[in-house]
Tab-separated table of C-alpha atoms in Angstrom:
chain	number	residue	atom	x	y	z
A	397	UNK	CA	68.861	-33.136	72.514
A	398	UNK	CA	67.710	-34.275	69.189
A	399	UNK	CA	66.299	-32.154	66.717
A	400	UNK	CA	62.565	-32.994	67.170
A	401	UNK	CA	63.417	-32.321	71.165
A	402	UNK	CA	64.276	-28.775	70.341
A	403	UNK	CA	61.289	-28.200	67.731
A	404	UNK	CA	59.314	-29.163	71.292
A	405	UNK	CA	60.633	-27.084	73.128
A	406	UNK	CA	60.778	-24.206	70.629
A	407	UNK	CA	56.069	-24.995	70.176
A	408	UNK	CA	56.085	-25.274	74.725
A	409	UNK	CA	58.008	-21.547	74.622
A	410	UNK	CA	55.761	-20.050	72.521
A	411	UNK	CA	52.195	-22.255	74.010
A	412	UNK	CA	53.237	-20.278	77.260
A	413	UNK	CA	52.234	-16.965	76.413
A	414	UNK	CA	48.508	-19.269	76.543
A	415	UNK	CA	46.546	-18.954	79.961
A	416	UNK	CA	47.532	-20.771	83.044
A	417	UNK	CA	44.053	-22.697	82.134
A	418	UNK	CA	44.435	-23.543	78.852
A	419	UNK	CA	48.084	-24.633	79.008
A	420	UNK	CA	46.459	-27.173	82.458
A	421	UNK	CA	43.893	-28.719	80.105
A	422	UNK	CA	45.582	-28.727	76.639
A	423	UNK	CA	48.760	-27.930	76.657
A	424	UNK	CA	50.075	-31.757	75.639
A	425	UNK	CA	47.106	-31.254	72.914
A	426	UNK	CA	48.090	-28.769	70.957
A	427	UNK	CA	52.131	-29.764	71.601
A	428	UNK	CA	50.904	-33.362	69.815
A	429	UNK	CA	49.263	-31.127	66.808
A	430	UNK	CA	52.063	-28.684	66.703
A	431	UNK	CA	53.897	-31.752	66.015
A	432	UNK	CA	52.561	-33.771	63.987
A	433	UNK	CA	51.609	-30.667	61.488
A	434	UNK	CA	55.747	-30.326	61.489
A	435	UNK	CA	57.611	-31.200	58.193
A	436	UNK	CA	60.027	-34.105	58.078
A	437	UNK	CA	62.977	-32.249	59.433
A	438	UNK	CA	62.123	-29.925	60.790
A	439	UNK	CA	64.617	-28.038	63.683
A	440	UNK	CA	62.898	-24.744	64.445
A	441	UNK	CA	59.762	-22.888	64.826
A	442	UNK	CA	58.943	-20.834	61.421
A	443	UNK	CA	57.928	-17.407	61.645
A	444	UNK	CA	53.908	-18.000	60.530
A	445	UNK	CA	54.199	-20.660	63.403
A	446	UNK	CA	55.167	-18.250	65.959
A	447	UNK	CA	53.138	-15.719	64.204
A	448	UNK	CA	50.000	-17.506	64.414
A	449	UNK	CA	50.909	-19.109	68.229
A	450	UNK	CA	50.988	-15.588	69.099
A	451	UNK	CA	47.760	-14.283	67.884
A	452	UNK	CA	45.790	-17.482	69.163
A	453	UNK	CA	47.562	-15.803	72.243
A	454	UNK	CA	46.105	-13.036	72.576
A	455	UNK	CA	43.180	-13.808	71.612
A	456	UNK	CA	42.171	-16.184	74.345
A	457	UNK	CA	43.956	-14.034	77.062
A	458	UNK	CA	41.042	-11.421	75.603
A	459	UNK	CA	38.785	-13.993	77.617
A	460	UNK	CA	35.981	-15.954	76.327
A	461	UNK	CA	34.147	-12.700	76.284
A	462	UNK	CA	32.886	-9.615	77.829
A	463	UNK	CA	29.376	-10.059	78.715
A	464	UNK	CA	27.496	-7.224	76.367
A	465	UNK	CA	26.554	-4.709	79.056
A	466	UNK	CA	29.886	-4.571	79.307
A	467	UNK	CA	30.464	-4.028	75.489
A	468	UNK	CA	27.363	-1.945	75.602
A	469	UNK	CA	29.410	0.462	77.832
A	470	UNK	CA	32.848	0.594	76.126
A	471	UNK	CA	30.537	1.120	72.993
A	472	UNK	CA	29.283	4.190	74.817
A	473	UNK	CA	32.599	5.918	76.163
A	474	UNK	CA	33.467	5.824	72.233
A	475	UNK	CA	30.460	7.444	71.394
A	476	UNK	CA	30.869	9.790	74.244
A	477	UNK	CA	34.365	10.683	73.518
A	478	UNK	CA	33.299	10.797	69.298
A	479	UNK	CA	30.639	13.940	70.255
A	480	UNK	CA	33.326	15.443	72.246
A	481	UNK	CA	35.273	15.834	69.898
A	482	UNK	CA	33.127	16.825	67.619
A	483	UNK	CA	32.129	20.112	69.902
A	484	UNK	CA	36.100	20.338	70.797
A	485	UNK	CA	36.088	20.968	66.455
A	486	UNK	CA	32.808	23.478	66.241
A	487	UNK	CA	34.472	24.821	68.944
A	488	UNK	CA	37.931	25.186	68.101
A	489	UNK	CA	36.279	26.993	64.506
A	490	UNK	CA	33.618	29.319	65.682
A	491	UNK	CA	36.722	30.286	68.016
A	492	UNK	CA	39.038	30.844	65.343
A	493	UNK	CA	36.483	32.158	62.665
A	494	UNK	CA	35.148	34.575	66.295
A	495	UNK	CA	39.503	35.313	66.230
A	496	UNK	CA	39.983	36.489	62.542
A	497	UNK	CA	36.918	38.609	62.822
A	498	UNK	CA	37.859	40.830	65.824
A	499	UNK	CA	41.405	40.839	64.230
A	500	UNK	CA	39.691	42.676	61.205
A	501	UNK	CA	38.390	45.181	63.469
A	502	UNK	CA	41.346	45.660	65.535
A	503	UNK	CA	43.909	45.423	63.745
A	504	UNK	CA	46.789	46.292	66.232
A	505	UNK	CA	46.373	44.167	68.507
A	506	UNK	CA	48.750	41.447	69.114
A	507	UNK	CA	48.822	37.564	69.343
A	508	UNK	CA	50.039	38.106	72.977
A	509	UNK	CA	46.970	40.855	73.826
A	510	UNK	CA	44.294	38.744	72.142
A	511	UNK	CA	45.369	35.512	74.081
A	512	UNK	CA	45.286	37.735	77.788
A	513	UNK	CA	40.996	39.347	75.287
A	514	UNK	CA	40.209	35.380	75.215
A	515	UNK	CA	41.331	34.879	78.992
A	516	UNK	CA	39.300	37.863	80.360
A	517	UNK	CA	42.401	39.599	81.988
A	518	UNK	CA	42.343	42.678	79.255
A	519	UNK	CA	38.267	44.635	79.081
A	520	UNK	CA	37.877	44.637	74.898
A	521	UNK	CA	37.498	49.060	74.018
A	522	UNK	CA	38.435	51.013	71.314
A	523	UNK	CA	41.020	52.923	73.572
A	524	UNK	CA	44.075	51.346	72.302
A	525	UNK	CA	46.078	53.729	75.255
A	526	UNK	CA	44.204	51.891	78.062
A	527	UNK	CA	44.930	48.955	75.980
A	528	UNK	CA	49.091	49.128	75.688
A	529	UNK	CA	48.695	49.714	80.418
A	530	UNK	CA	46.679	47.503	81.748
A	531	UNK	CA	47.583	48.782	84.973
A	532	UNK	CA	43.938	50.826	85.231
A	533	UNK	CA	45.557	55.261	84.678
A	534	UNK	CA	42.773	56.119	87.147
A	535	UNK	CA	44.378	54.451	90.182
A	536	UNK	CA	47.811	56.752	88.759
A	537	UNK	CA	45.728	59.693	90.493
B	172	UNK	CA	18.188	-19.867	68.368
B	173	UNK	CA	21.799	-20.129	69.370
B	174	UNK	CA	23.028	-16.666	71.711
B	175	UNK	CA	26.370	-15.165	71.162
B	176	UNK	CA	27.838	-12.175	70.588
B	177	UNK	CA	29.818	-13.750	68.293
B	178	UNK	CA	27.745	-15.519	65.869
B	179	UNK	CA	24.510	-12.463	66.061
B	180	UNK	CA	24.188	-8.863	65.403
B	181	UNK	CA	20.806	-7.708	67.636
B	182	UNK	CA	18.081	-9.997	65.227
B	183	UNK	CA	19.810	-11.458	62.376
B	184	UNK	CA	22.952	-14.044	62.282
B	185	UNK	CA	26.174	-12.472	61.168
B	186	UNK	CA	27.740	-14.110	58.717
B	187	UNK	CA	30.780	-16.964	60.307
B	188	UNK	CA	33.783	-16.989	60.056
B	189	UNK	CA	35.147	-19.391	57.314
B	190	UNK	CA	37.707	-21.425	59.369
B	191	UNK	CA	34.910	-21.648	61.967
B	192	UNK	CA	32.485	-23.040	59.489
B	193	UNK	CA	34.972	-25.073	58.482
B	194	UNK	CA	36.179	-26.801	61.667
B	195	UNK	CA	32.434	-27.360	62.037
B	196	UNK	CA	31.251	-29.171	59.165
B	197	UNK	CA	35.098	-31.363	60.030
B	198	UNK	CA	32.864	-32.061	62.560
B	199	UNK	CA	29.114	-32.918	61.450
B	200	UNK	CA	29.732	-36.630	60.710
B	201	UNK	CA	31.877	-37.721	63.437
B	202	UNK	CA	34.262	-36.935	66.181
B	203	UNK	CA	37.539	-35.294	65.652
B	204	UNK	CA	40.287	-35.268	67.361
B	205	UNK	CA	43.102	-32.026	66.434
B	206	UNK	CA	45.152	-32.572	63.666
B	207	UNK	CA	41.847	-34.700	62.040
B	208	UNK	CA	40.173	-31.348	61.829
B	209	UNK	CA	43.121	-28.997	60.060
B	210	UNK	CA	43.007	-32.309	58.144
B	211	UNK	CA	39.691	-32.558	57.291
B	212	UNK	CA	39.442	-29.132	56.812
B	213	UNK	CA	41.852	-28.673	53.971
B	214	UNK	CA	40.272	-31.896	52.196
B	215	UNK	CA	36.645	-29.743	52.196
B	216	UNK	CA	38.314	-26.773	51.217
B	217	UNK	CA	40.417	-28.318	48.372
B	218	UNK	CA	43.643	-27.962	50.125
B	219	UNK	CA	43.397	-24.111	50.239
B	220	UNK	CA	42.343	-24.143	53.719
B	221	UNK	CA	45.703	-25.200	55.766
B	222	UNK	CA	45.076	-23.885	60.000
B	223	UNK	CA	47.433	-23.512	61.870
B	224	UNK	CA	47.398	-24.453	65.611
B	225	UNK	CA	47.020	-22.110	67.180
B	226	UNK	CA	44.547	-20.557	65.182
B	227	UNK	CA	42.545	-24.183	65.340
B	228	UNK	CA	42.631	-23.749	69.693
B	229	UNK	CA	41.501	-20.709	69.873
B	230	UNK	CA	38.322	-21.324	67.672
B	231	UNK	CA	37.881	-24.811	69.418
B	232	UNK	CA	38.520	-22.291	73.142
B	233	UNK	CA	35.200	-20.039	71.516
B	234	UNK	CA	33.197	-22.439	70.405
B	235	UNK	CA	33.355	-24.841	73.296
B	236	UNK	CA	32.731	-21.840	75.572
B	237	UNK	CA	29.336	-20.852	73.088
B	238	UNK	CA	28.537	-24.694	73.894
B	239	UNK	CA	28.785	-24.784	69.832
B	240	UNK	CA	31.264	-28.384	70.252
B	241	UNK	CA	32.263	-30.271	73.289
B	242	UNK	CA	34.560	-33.259	74.016
B	243	UNK	CA	33.621	-36.373	72.873
B	244	UNK	CA	36.640	-38.481	74.621
B	245	UNK	CA	40.368	-38.455	75.170
B	246	UNK	CA	42.982	-41.042	73.555
B	247	UNK	CA	46.917	-41.746	74.581
B	248	UNK	CA	47.931	-42.378	71.121
B	249	UNK	CA	52.450	-42.282	71.444
B	250	UNK	CA	52.817	-41.156	74.384
B	251	UNK	CA	50.107	-37.377	72.818
B	252	UNK	CA	47.234	-36.817	74.648
B	253	UNK	CA	44.793	-36.566	71.182
B	254	UNK	CA	40.892	-35.189	72.541
B	255	UNK	CA	37.775	-35.408	70.107
B	256	UNK	CA	35.110	-33.084	69.785
B	257	UNK	CA	32.082	-33.537	68.985
B	258	UNK	CA	28.861	-30.881	68.071
B	259	UNK	CA	26.176	-30.395	70.039
B	260	UNK	CA	23.001	-30.473	69.236
B	261	UNK	CA	23.199	-26.557	69.013
B	262	UNK	CA	26.621	-26.375	66.955
B	263	UNK	CA	24.445	-28.479	64.339
B	264	UNK	CA	21.490	-26.102	64.116
B	265	UNK	CA	23.709	-23.728	63.648
B	266	UNK	CA	25.584	-24.840	61.143
B	267	UNK	CA	22.529	-26.362	59.627
B	268	UNK	CA	21.091	-22.302	59.517
B	269	UNK	CA	24.979	-20.953	57.847
B	270	UNK	CA	24.977	-23.676	55.616
B	271	UNK	CA	21.904	-23.112	54.353
B	272	UNK	CA	21.899	-19.336	54.406
B	273	UNK	CA	25.410	-19.892	51.987
B	274	UNK	CA	23.050	-21.717	49.747
B	275	UNK	CA	20.619	-18.925	49.189
B	276	UNK	CA	23.261	-16.907	48.572
B	277	UNK	CA	25.014	-19.037	45.651
B	278	UNK	CA	21.983	-19.568	44.238
B	279	UNK	CA	21.040	-16.278	44.041
B	280	UNK	CA	24.182	-15.525	41.942
B	281	UNK	CA	24.131	-18.726	40.402
B	282	UNK	CA	20.627	-17.675	38.870
B	283	UNK	CA	21.533	-13.665	37.939
B	284	UNK	CA	24.974	-15.185	36.207
B	285	UNK	CA	23.020	-17.003	33.831
B	286	UNK	CA	20.156	-14.661	33.632
B	287	UNK	CA	22.604	-11.886	32.617
B	288	UNK	CA	25.570	-13.764	30.626
B	289	UNK	CA	23.758	-17.365	30.023
B	290	UNK	CA	26.170	-20.191	30.534
B	291	UNK	CA	29.830	-19.729	29.690
């Protein structure tokens, strides 16, 4: 195999990454351009050339372009996600400040107990005996 | 007015990428094949822009999809396919609008530079 045949095979390996419709119509054309722009003594595909061909393949696989309605839908999805993130941040921040305010009021509570309070398993009362025994005292009688 | 999501954003025409502008410019005075476009673009830009095949064909694919260029004719030279591209009327119109926009910007820049500091 001559050097130019080896180079051409290298180019074709990269062009194989392109969509089939493009290859059917333009493989010979783009290979012709690649061979014409190659250096006289070039033996293998350069790094920058490979990167450029791969980038081109990715761009073409993304299709001619998405319809406008679909693009709008995608954008709306992003807007929705950002809004949800904002709500989540607000909830976390207010939740944290509520918790720290409550911790100041009930310094004996452990983190686990606070977790239980937040989950609604424990009544939030100042009677520390009842809080330490989750089983209601009335049932002992 | 060319309606395309790449070249227009709402009512205003978005700035065209330089490679696209130069490819359309290379086709403005006659059809060219792929390698011819690369050579012309290099020439127009004073050797500054050297298009690679991947960039060129991605751009040609998009320009064809947008009907700004079309295939003029095909030839076989030394056993290789050469496809010649030409501007469509829509491509011509868009290139003229973009050239006028760039020209107006450049003129404004030069005017303000002269007013501010005089000619160097």
